[in-house]
XYZ file of C-alpha atoms in Angstrom:
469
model
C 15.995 11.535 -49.275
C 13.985 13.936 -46.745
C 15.685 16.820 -45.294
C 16.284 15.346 -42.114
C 18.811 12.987 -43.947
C 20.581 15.259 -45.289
C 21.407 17.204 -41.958
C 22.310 13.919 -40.486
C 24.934 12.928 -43.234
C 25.985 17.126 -43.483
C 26.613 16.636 -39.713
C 28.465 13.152 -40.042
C 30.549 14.766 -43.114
C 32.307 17.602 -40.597
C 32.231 15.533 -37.148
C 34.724 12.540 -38.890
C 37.594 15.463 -39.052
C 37.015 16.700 -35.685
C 38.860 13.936 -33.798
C 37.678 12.540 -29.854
C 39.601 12.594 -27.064
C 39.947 9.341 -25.072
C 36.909 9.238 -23.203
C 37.376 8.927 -19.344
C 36.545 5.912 -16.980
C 33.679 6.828 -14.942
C 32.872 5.137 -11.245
C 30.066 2.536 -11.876
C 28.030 1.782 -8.921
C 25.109 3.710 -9.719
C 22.033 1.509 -10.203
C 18.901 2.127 -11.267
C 15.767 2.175 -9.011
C 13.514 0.095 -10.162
C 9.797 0.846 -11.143
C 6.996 -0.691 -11.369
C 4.818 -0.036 -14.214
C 1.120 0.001 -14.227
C 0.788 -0.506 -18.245
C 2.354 -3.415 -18.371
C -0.713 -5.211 -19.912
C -0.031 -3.459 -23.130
C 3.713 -4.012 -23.168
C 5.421 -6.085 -26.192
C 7.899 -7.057 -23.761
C 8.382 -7.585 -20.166
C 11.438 -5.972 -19.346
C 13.477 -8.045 -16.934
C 12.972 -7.108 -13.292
C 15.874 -4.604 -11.135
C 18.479 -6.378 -10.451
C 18.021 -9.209 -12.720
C 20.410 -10.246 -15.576
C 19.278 -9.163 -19.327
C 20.343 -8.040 -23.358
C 21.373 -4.419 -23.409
C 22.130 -2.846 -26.067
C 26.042 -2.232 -26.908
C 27.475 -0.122 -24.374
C 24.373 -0.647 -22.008
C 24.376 -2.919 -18.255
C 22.155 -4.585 -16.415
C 19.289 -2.944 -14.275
C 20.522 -2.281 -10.804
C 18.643 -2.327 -7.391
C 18.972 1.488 -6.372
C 21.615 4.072 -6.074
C 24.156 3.533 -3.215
C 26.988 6.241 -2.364
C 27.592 9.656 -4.120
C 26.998 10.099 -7.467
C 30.455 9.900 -10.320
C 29.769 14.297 -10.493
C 29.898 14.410 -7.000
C 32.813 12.492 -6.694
C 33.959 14.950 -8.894
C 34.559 12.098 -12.102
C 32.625 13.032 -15.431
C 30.576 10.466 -16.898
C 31.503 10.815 -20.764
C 29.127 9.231 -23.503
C 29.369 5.133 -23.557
C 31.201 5.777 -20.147
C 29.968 4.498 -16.492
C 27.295 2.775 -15.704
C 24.206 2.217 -18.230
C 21.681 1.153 -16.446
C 18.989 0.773 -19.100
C 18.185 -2.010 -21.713
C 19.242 0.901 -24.577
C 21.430 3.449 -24.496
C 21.104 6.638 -26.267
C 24.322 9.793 -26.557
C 23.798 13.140 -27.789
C 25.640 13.357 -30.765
C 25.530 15.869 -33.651
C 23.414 13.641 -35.568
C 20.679 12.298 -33.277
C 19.773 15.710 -31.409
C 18.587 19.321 -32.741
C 19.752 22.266 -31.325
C 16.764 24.469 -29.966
C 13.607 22.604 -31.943
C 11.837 19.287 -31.057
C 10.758 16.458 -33.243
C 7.610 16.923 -35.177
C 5.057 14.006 -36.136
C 7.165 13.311 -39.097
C 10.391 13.033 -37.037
C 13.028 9.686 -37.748
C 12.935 7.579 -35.172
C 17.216 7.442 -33.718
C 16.346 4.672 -31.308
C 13.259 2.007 -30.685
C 12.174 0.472 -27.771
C 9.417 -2.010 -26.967
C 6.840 -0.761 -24.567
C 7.960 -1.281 -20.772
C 11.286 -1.831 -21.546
C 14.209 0.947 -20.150
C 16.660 3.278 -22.251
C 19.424 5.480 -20.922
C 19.823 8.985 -22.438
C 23.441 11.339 -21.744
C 21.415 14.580 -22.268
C 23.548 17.290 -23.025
C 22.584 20.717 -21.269
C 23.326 23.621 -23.225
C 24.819 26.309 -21.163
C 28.237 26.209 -21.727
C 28.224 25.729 -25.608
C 25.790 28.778 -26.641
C 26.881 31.850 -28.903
C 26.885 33.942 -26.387
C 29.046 31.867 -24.059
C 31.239 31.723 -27.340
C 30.007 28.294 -28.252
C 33.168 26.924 -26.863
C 33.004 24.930 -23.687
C 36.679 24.137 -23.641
C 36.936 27.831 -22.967
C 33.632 29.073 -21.260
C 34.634 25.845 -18.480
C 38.407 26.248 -18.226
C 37.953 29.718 -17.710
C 35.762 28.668 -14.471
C 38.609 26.282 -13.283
C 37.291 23.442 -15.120
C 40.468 21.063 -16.524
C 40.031 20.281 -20.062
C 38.968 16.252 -19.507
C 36.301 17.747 -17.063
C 34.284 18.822 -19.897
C 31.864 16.590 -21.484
C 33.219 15.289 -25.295
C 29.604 15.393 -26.921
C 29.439 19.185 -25.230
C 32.550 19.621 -27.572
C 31.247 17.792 -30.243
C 27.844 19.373 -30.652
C 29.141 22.769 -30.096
C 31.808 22.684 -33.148
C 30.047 20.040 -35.105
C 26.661 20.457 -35.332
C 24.860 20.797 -38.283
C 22.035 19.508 -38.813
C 20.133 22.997 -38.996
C 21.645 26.672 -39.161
C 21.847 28.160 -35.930
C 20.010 31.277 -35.171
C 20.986 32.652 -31.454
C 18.056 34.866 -31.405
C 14.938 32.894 -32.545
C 16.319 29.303 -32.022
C 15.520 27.886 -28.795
C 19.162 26.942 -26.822
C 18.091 23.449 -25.635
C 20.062 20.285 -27.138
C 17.109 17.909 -27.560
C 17.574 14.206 -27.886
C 16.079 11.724 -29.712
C 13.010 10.944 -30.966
C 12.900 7.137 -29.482
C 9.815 5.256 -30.882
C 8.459 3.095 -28.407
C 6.789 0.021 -29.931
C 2.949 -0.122 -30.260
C 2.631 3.801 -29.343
C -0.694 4.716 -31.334
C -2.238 8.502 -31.588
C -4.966 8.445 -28.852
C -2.479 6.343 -26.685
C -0.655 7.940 -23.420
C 2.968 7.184 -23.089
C 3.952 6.565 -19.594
C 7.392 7.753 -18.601
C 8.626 6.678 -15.298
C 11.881 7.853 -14.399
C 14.159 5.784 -12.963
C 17.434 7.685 -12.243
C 19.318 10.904 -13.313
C 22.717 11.451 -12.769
C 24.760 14.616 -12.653
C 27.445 14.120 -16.026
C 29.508 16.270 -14.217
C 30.593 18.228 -11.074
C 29.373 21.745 -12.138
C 26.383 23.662 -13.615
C 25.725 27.531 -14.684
C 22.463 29.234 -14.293
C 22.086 32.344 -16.650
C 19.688 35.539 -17.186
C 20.076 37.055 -20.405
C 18.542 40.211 -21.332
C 14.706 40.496 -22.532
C 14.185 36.966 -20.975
C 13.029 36.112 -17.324
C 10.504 37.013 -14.812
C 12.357 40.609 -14.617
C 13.059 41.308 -18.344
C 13.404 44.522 -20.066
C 10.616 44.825 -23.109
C 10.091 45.455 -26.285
C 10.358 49.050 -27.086
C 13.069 49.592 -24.066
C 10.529 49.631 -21.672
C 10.067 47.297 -18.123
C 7.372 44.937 -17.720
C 4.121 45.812 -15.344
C 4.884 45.934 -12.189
C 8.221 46.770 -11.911
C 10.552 50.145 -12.897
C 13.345 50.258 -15.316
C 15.951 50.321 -12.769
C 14.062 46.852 -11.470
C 14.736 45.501 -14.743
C 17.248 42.250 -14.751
C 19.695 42.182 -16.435
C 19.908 45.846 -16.263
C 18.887 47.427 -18.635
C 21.410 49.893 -19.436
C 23.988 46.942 -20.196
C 21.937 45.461 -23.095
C 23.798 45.355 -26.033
C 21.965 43.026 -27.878
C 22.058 45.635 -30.609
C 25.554 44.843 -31.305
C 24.121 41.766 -33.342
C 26.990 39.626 -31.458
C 25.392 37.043 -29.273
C 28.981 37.488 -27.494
C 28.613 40.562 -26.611
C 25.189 40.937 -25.684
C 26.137 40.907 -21.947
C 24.557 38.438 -20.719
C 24.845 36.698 -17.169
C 26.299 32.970 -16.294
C 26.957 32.222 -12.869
C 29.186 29.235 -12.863
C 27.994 26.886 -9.855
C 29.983 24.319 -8.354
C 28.880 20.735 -6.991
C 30.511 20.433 -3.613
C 29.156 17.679 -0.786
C 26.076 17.041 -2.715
C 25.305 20.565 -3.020
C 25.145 23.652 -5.157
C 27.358 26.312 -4.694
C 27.400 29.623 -5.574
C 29.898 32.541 -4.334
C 29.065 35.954 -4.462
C 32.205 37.970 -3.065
C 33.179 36.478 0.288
C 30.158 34.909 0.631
C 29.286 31.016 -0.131
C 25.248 30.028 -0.765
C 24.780 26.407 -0.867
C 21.332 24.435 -1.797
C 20.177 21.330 -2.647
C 20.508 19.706 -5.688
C 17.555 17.769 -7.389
C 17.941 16.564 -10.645
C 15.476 16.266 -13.207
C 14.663 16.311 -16.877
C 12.984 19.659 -17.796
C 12.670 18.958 -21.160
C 10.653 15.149 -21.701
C 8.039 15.158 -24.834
C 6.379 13.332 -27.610
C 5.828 14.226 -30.897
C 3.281 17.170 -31.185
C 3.773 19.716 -33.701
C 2.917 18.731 -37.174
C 5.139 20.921 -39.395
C 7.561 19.512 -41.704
C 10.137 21.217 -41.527
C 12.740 21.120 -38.240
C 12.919 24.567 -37.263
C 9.240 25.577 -37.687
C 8.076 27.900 -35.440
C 6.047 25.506 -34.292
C 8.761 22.856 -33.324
C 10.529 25.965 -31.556
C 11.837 23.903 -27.636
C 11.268 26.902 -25.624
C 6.693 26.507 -25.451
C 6.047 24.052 -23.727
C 2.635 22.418 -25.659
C 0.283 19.498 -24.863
C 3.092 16.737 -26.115
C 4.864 17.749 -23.576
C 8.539 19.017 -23.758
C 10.201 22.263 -21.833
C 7.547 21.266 -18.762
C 10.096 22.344 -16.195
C 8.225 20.722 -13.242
C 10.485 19.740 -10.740
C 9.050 17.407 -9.307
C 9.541 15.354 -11.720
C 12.529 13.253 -10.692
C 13.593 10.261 -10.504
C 10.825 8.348 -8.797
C 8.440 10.082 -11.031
C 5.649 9.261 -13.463
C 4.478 11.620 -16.464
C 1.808 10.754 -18.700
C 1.571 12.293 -22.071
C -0.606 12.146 -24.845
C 0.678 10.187 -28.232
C 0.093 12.147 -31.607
C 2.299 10.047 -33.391
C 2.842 6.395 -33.873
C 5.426 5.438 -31.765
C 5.182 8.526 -29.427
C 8.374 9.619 -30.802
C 9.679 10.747 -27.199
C 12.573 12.932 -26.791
C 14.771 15.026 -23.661
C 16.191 17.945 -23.171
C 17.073 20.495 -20.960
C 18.297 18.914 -17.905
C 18.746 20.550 -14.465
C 20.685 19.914 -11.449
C 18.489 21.823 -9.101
C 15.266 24.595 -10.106
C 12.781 26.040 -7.469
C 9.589 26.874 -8.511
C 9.158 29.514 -11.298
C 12.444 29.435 -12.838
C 12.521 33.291 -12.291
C 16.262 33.969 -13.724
C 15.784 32.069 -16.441
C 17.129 28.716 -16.255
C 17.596 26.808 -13.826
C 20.883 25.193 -12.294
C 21.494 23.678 -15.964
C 23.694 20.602 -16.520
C 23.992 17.525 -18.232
C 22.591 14.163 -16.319
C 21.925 10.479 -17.465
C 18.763 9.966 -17.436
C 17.131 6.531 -17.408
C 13.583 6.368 -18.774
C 10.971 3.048 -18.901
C 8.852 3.911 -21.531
C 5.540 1.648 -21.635
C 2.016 2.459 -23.848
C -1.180 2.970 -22.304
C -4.194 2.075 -23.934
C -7.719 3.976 -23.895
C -10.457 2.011 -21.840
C -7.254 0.216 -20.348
C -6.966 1.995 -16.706
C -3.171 2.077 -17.020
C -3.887 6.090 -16.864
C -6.035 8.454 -16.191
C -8.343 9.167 -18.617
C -7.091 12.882 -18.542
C -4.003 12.345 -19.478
C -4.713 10.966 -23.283
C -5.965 14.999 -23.106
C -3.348 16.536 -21.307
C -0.050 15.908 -19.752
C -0.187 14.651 -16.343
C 1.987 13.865 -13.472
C 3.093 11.655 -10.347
C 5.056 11.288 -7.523
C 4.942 8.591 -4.625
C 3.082 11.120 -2.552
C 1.194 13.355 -4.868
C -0.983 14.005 -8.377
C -0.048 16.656 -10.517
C -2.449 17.922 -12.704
C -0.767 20.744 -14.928
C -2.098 23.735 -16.734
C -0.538 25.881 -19.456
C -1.202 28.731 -21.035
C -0.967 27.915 -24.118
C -0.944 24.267 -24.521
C -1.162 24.692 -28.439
C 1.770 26.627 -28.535
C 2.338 29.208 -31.781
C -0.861 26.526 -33.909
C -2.947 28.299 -31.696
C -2.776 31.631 -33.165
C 0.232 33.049 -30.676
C 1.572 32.222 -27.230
C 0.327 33.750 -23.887
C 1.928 34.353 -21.013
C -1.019 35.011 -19.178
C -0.311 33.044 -15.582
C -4.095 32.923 -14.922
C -5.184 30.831 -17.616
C -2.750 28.261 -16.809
C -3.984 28.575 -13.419
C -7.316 27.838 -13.933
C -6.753 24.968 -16.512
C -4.727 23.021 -13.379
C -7.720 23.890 -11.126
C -10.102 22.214 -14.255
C -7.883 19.646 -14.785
C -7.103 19.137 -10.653
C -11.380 18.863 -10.570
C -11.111 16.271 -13.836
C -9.300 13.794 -12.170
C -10.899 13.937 -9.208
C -14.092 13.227 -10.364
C -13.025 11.176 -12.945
C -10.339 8.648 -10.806
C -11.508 9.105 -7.598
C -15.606 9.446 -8.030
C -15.713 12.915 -5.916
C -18.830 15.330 -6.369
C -17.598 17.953 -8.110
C -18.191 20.857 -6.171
C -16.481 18.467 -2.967
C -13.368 18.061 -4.900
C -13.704 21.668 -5.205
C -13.314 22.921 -1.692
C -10.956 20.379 -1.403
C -8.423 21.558 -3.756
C -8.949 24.864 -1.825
C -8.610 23.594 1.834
C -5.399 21.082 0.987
C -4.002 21.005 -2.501
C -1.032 22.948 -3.442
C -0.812 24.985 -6.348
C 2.620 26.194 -7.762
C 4.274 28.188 -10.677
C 5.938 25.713 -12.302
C 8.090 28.627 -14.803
C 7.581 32.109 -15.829
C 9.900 31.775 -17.946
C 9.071 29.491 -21.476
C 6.815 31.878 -23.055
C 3.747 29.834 -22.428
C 3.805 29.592 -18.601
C 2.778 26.733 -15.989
C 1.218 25.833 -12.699
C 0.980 22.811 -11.426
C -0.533 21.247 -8.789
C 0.037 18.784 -5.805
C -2.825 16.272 -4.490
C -1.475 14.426 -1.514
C -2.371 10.494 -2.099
C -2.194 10.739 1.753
C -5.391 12.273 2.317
C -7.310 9.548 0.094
C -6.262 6.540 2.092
């Protein structure tokens, strides 16, 4: 029996004597926007069209025709696990066996779900702010302290935080992201691209928390006490001289969580008298294959926080629902996995995290051949993205994460691998002269930090579709 076994019956074991408390009726209404997929040639199953009756799995409903009204977390009603509306044709919860707390699946991961290719799953990702050691790694209490009655918190937030046990939890080399799945998609073959088009992703619940915590961030305080170039000690954020991270108590490190409120559709966040509201736009910041090819689950190398060429802590947001991301395959069966999800992030990430809380997400997962068209050719290299109105080609630092010899942080190379890979697609998809698609990218493409944040860094870019009409 491999090790991952064993966590999974070690977690079963201690979750049958926690107990659940009746889970909540959620408002349905909430239907999935339906997208077309361009790999359907190599699908092993045509998934039923929006709107059309079909099999779900247990606990799953039919396809819907779009979202209509405010979502269940704006209404202020928490969508527990098996709860609401399931939009997909499989349905996947976060629960103490089919997740790992702050490492990804490797190459070698156990499938917890499969799906033929083109067909639809929905995922309850869990976000982890609220459960961490140093939020006490109780969100009964870290959320009722904000106001937040005790059915208003998630039961799979509960569950994970007390229950999990899969691996031993290390607050300061463990990444914090809950990370679902892997899902093997039928037919997924190394060399293949796995095309993930997201279809919807609902806010769980009515709240989120953004937090800074010390030596971490665009502002942090270094190694050796000292501030990062650029800035002066007394820049430093958190501030320096309330680091207590010495203390060896992830409680009392004194870090910062600013509980944010959904109200109208919006974020809010109070500081004294004062109320700042902002858009929300949900997304998945953490969507991945299987990359790293250790064996054990909490290799370095399967750390969630790098963000590597499978994939995984991207934090682009962009990518919504409406969205497209092409990834490379490593594994058979992709092995594709979430994580991380956000209510709302601007570009760079610069605190930390972003607005952080848990959605359902809704995911068709379909496998694109090489030679096939269904993608572009640079994205069985590299992972690529889409909107309706744009092409995102991303660079990364350090796209090989900790296997290549140590992460950098260094924002230029991930600069210029966007520009290369902007000029890549270009000429490849789109037949421009090189040194055209050059002065193009400078004269109208947009390039972005995507984070600052993950270790290995990001920019990404944005191609209007408009201007190749």
């Amino acid at each position: 029996m491999n090790a991952m076994m064993l966590g999974r019956e070690a977690a079963e074991v201690l979750t049958k004597g926690l107990g659940r408390r009746k889970f909540l009726s959620a408002a349905a209404g909430l239907g999935a926007l339906a997208v077309a997929t361009g790999c359907s040639a190599n699908a092993a199953q045509t998934p039923s069209p929006a709107g059309s009756s079909g099999t779900a799995t247990a606990g799953a409903g039919t396809a819907g025709t779009g979202t209509s009204g405010p979502s269940p977390a704006q209404q202020g009603k928490i969508l527990q696990p098996h709860a609401g509306d399931i939009p997909g044709d499989h349905y996947l919860a976060s629960t103490p066996d089919d997740v790992l707390w702050g490492y990804v699946p490797t190459v070698h991961a156990t499938p917890v779900a499969r799906i033929k290719s083109g067909q639809t799953i929905t995922i309850d990702a869990l976000s982890h702010e609220g459960i961490l050691e140093d939020q006490g790694r109780d969100p009964l209490s870290f959320f009722g302290s904000h106001g937040v009655a005790e059915d208003g918190v998630l039961q799979d937030a509960v569950d994970i935080a007390a229950g999990y046990n899969r691996t031993p939890r290390n607050f300061d080399t463990d990444g914090p992201h809950v990370v679902t799945g892997p899902v093997a998609v039928e037919g997924a073959e190394p060399g293949d691209v796995l095309k993930i088009e997201t279809i919807d992703a609902v806010p769980r619940v009515p709240y989120g928390v953004v937090s800074s915590r010390h030596g971490k961030g665009s502002l942090a305080l270094q190694n050796g006490a000292a501030a990062p170039e650029g800035i002066t000690l007394e820049e430093v954020m958190p501030p320096a001289a309330s680091d207590n991270r010495a203390s060896g108590i992830p409680a009392d490190y004194h870090n910062v969580s600013v509980f944010t409120a959904i109200e109208d559709g919006k974020g809010v966040m109070t500081s004294g008298d004062m109320k700042v509201r902002f858009p929300l736009r949900p997304f998945m910041g953490m969507m991945g294959v299987a990359f790293a090819e250790s064996s054990g689950l909490t290799d370095a190398e399967a750390n969630s926080v790098p963000p590597t060429l499978g994939g995984g802590n991207i934090d682009i947001r962009h990518l919504g629902p409406g969205s497209t991301f092409y990834l490379p395959v490593k594994a058979d069966g992709a092995l594709f996995y979430v994580g991380d999800p956000h209510m709302g992030m601007g570009d760079g990430e610069v605190a930390l995290t972003a607005m952080e809380g848990s959605l359902r997400g809704t995911f068709r997962l379909t496998v694109c051949k090489p030679g096939a068209g269904d993608a572009p050719k640079l994205a069985h290299l590299y992972p690529f993205g889409e909107t309706p109105e744009a092409w995102i080609p991303i660079g990364l630092s350090d796209p090989d994460g900790l296997g290549g010899g140590g992460v950098s942080s260094d924002l230029n190379v991930a600069m210029r691998r966007a520009v290369v890979n902007a000029l890549d697609f270009l000429e490849q998809e789109k037949g421009m002269d090189r040194a055209v698609a050059y002065a193009y990218l400078s004269a109208a493409a947009d390039f972005a930090v995507s984070q600052v944040v993950d270790r290995t860094v990001g920019v990404h870019g944005l191609i209007r579709k408009a201007d190749f009409g």
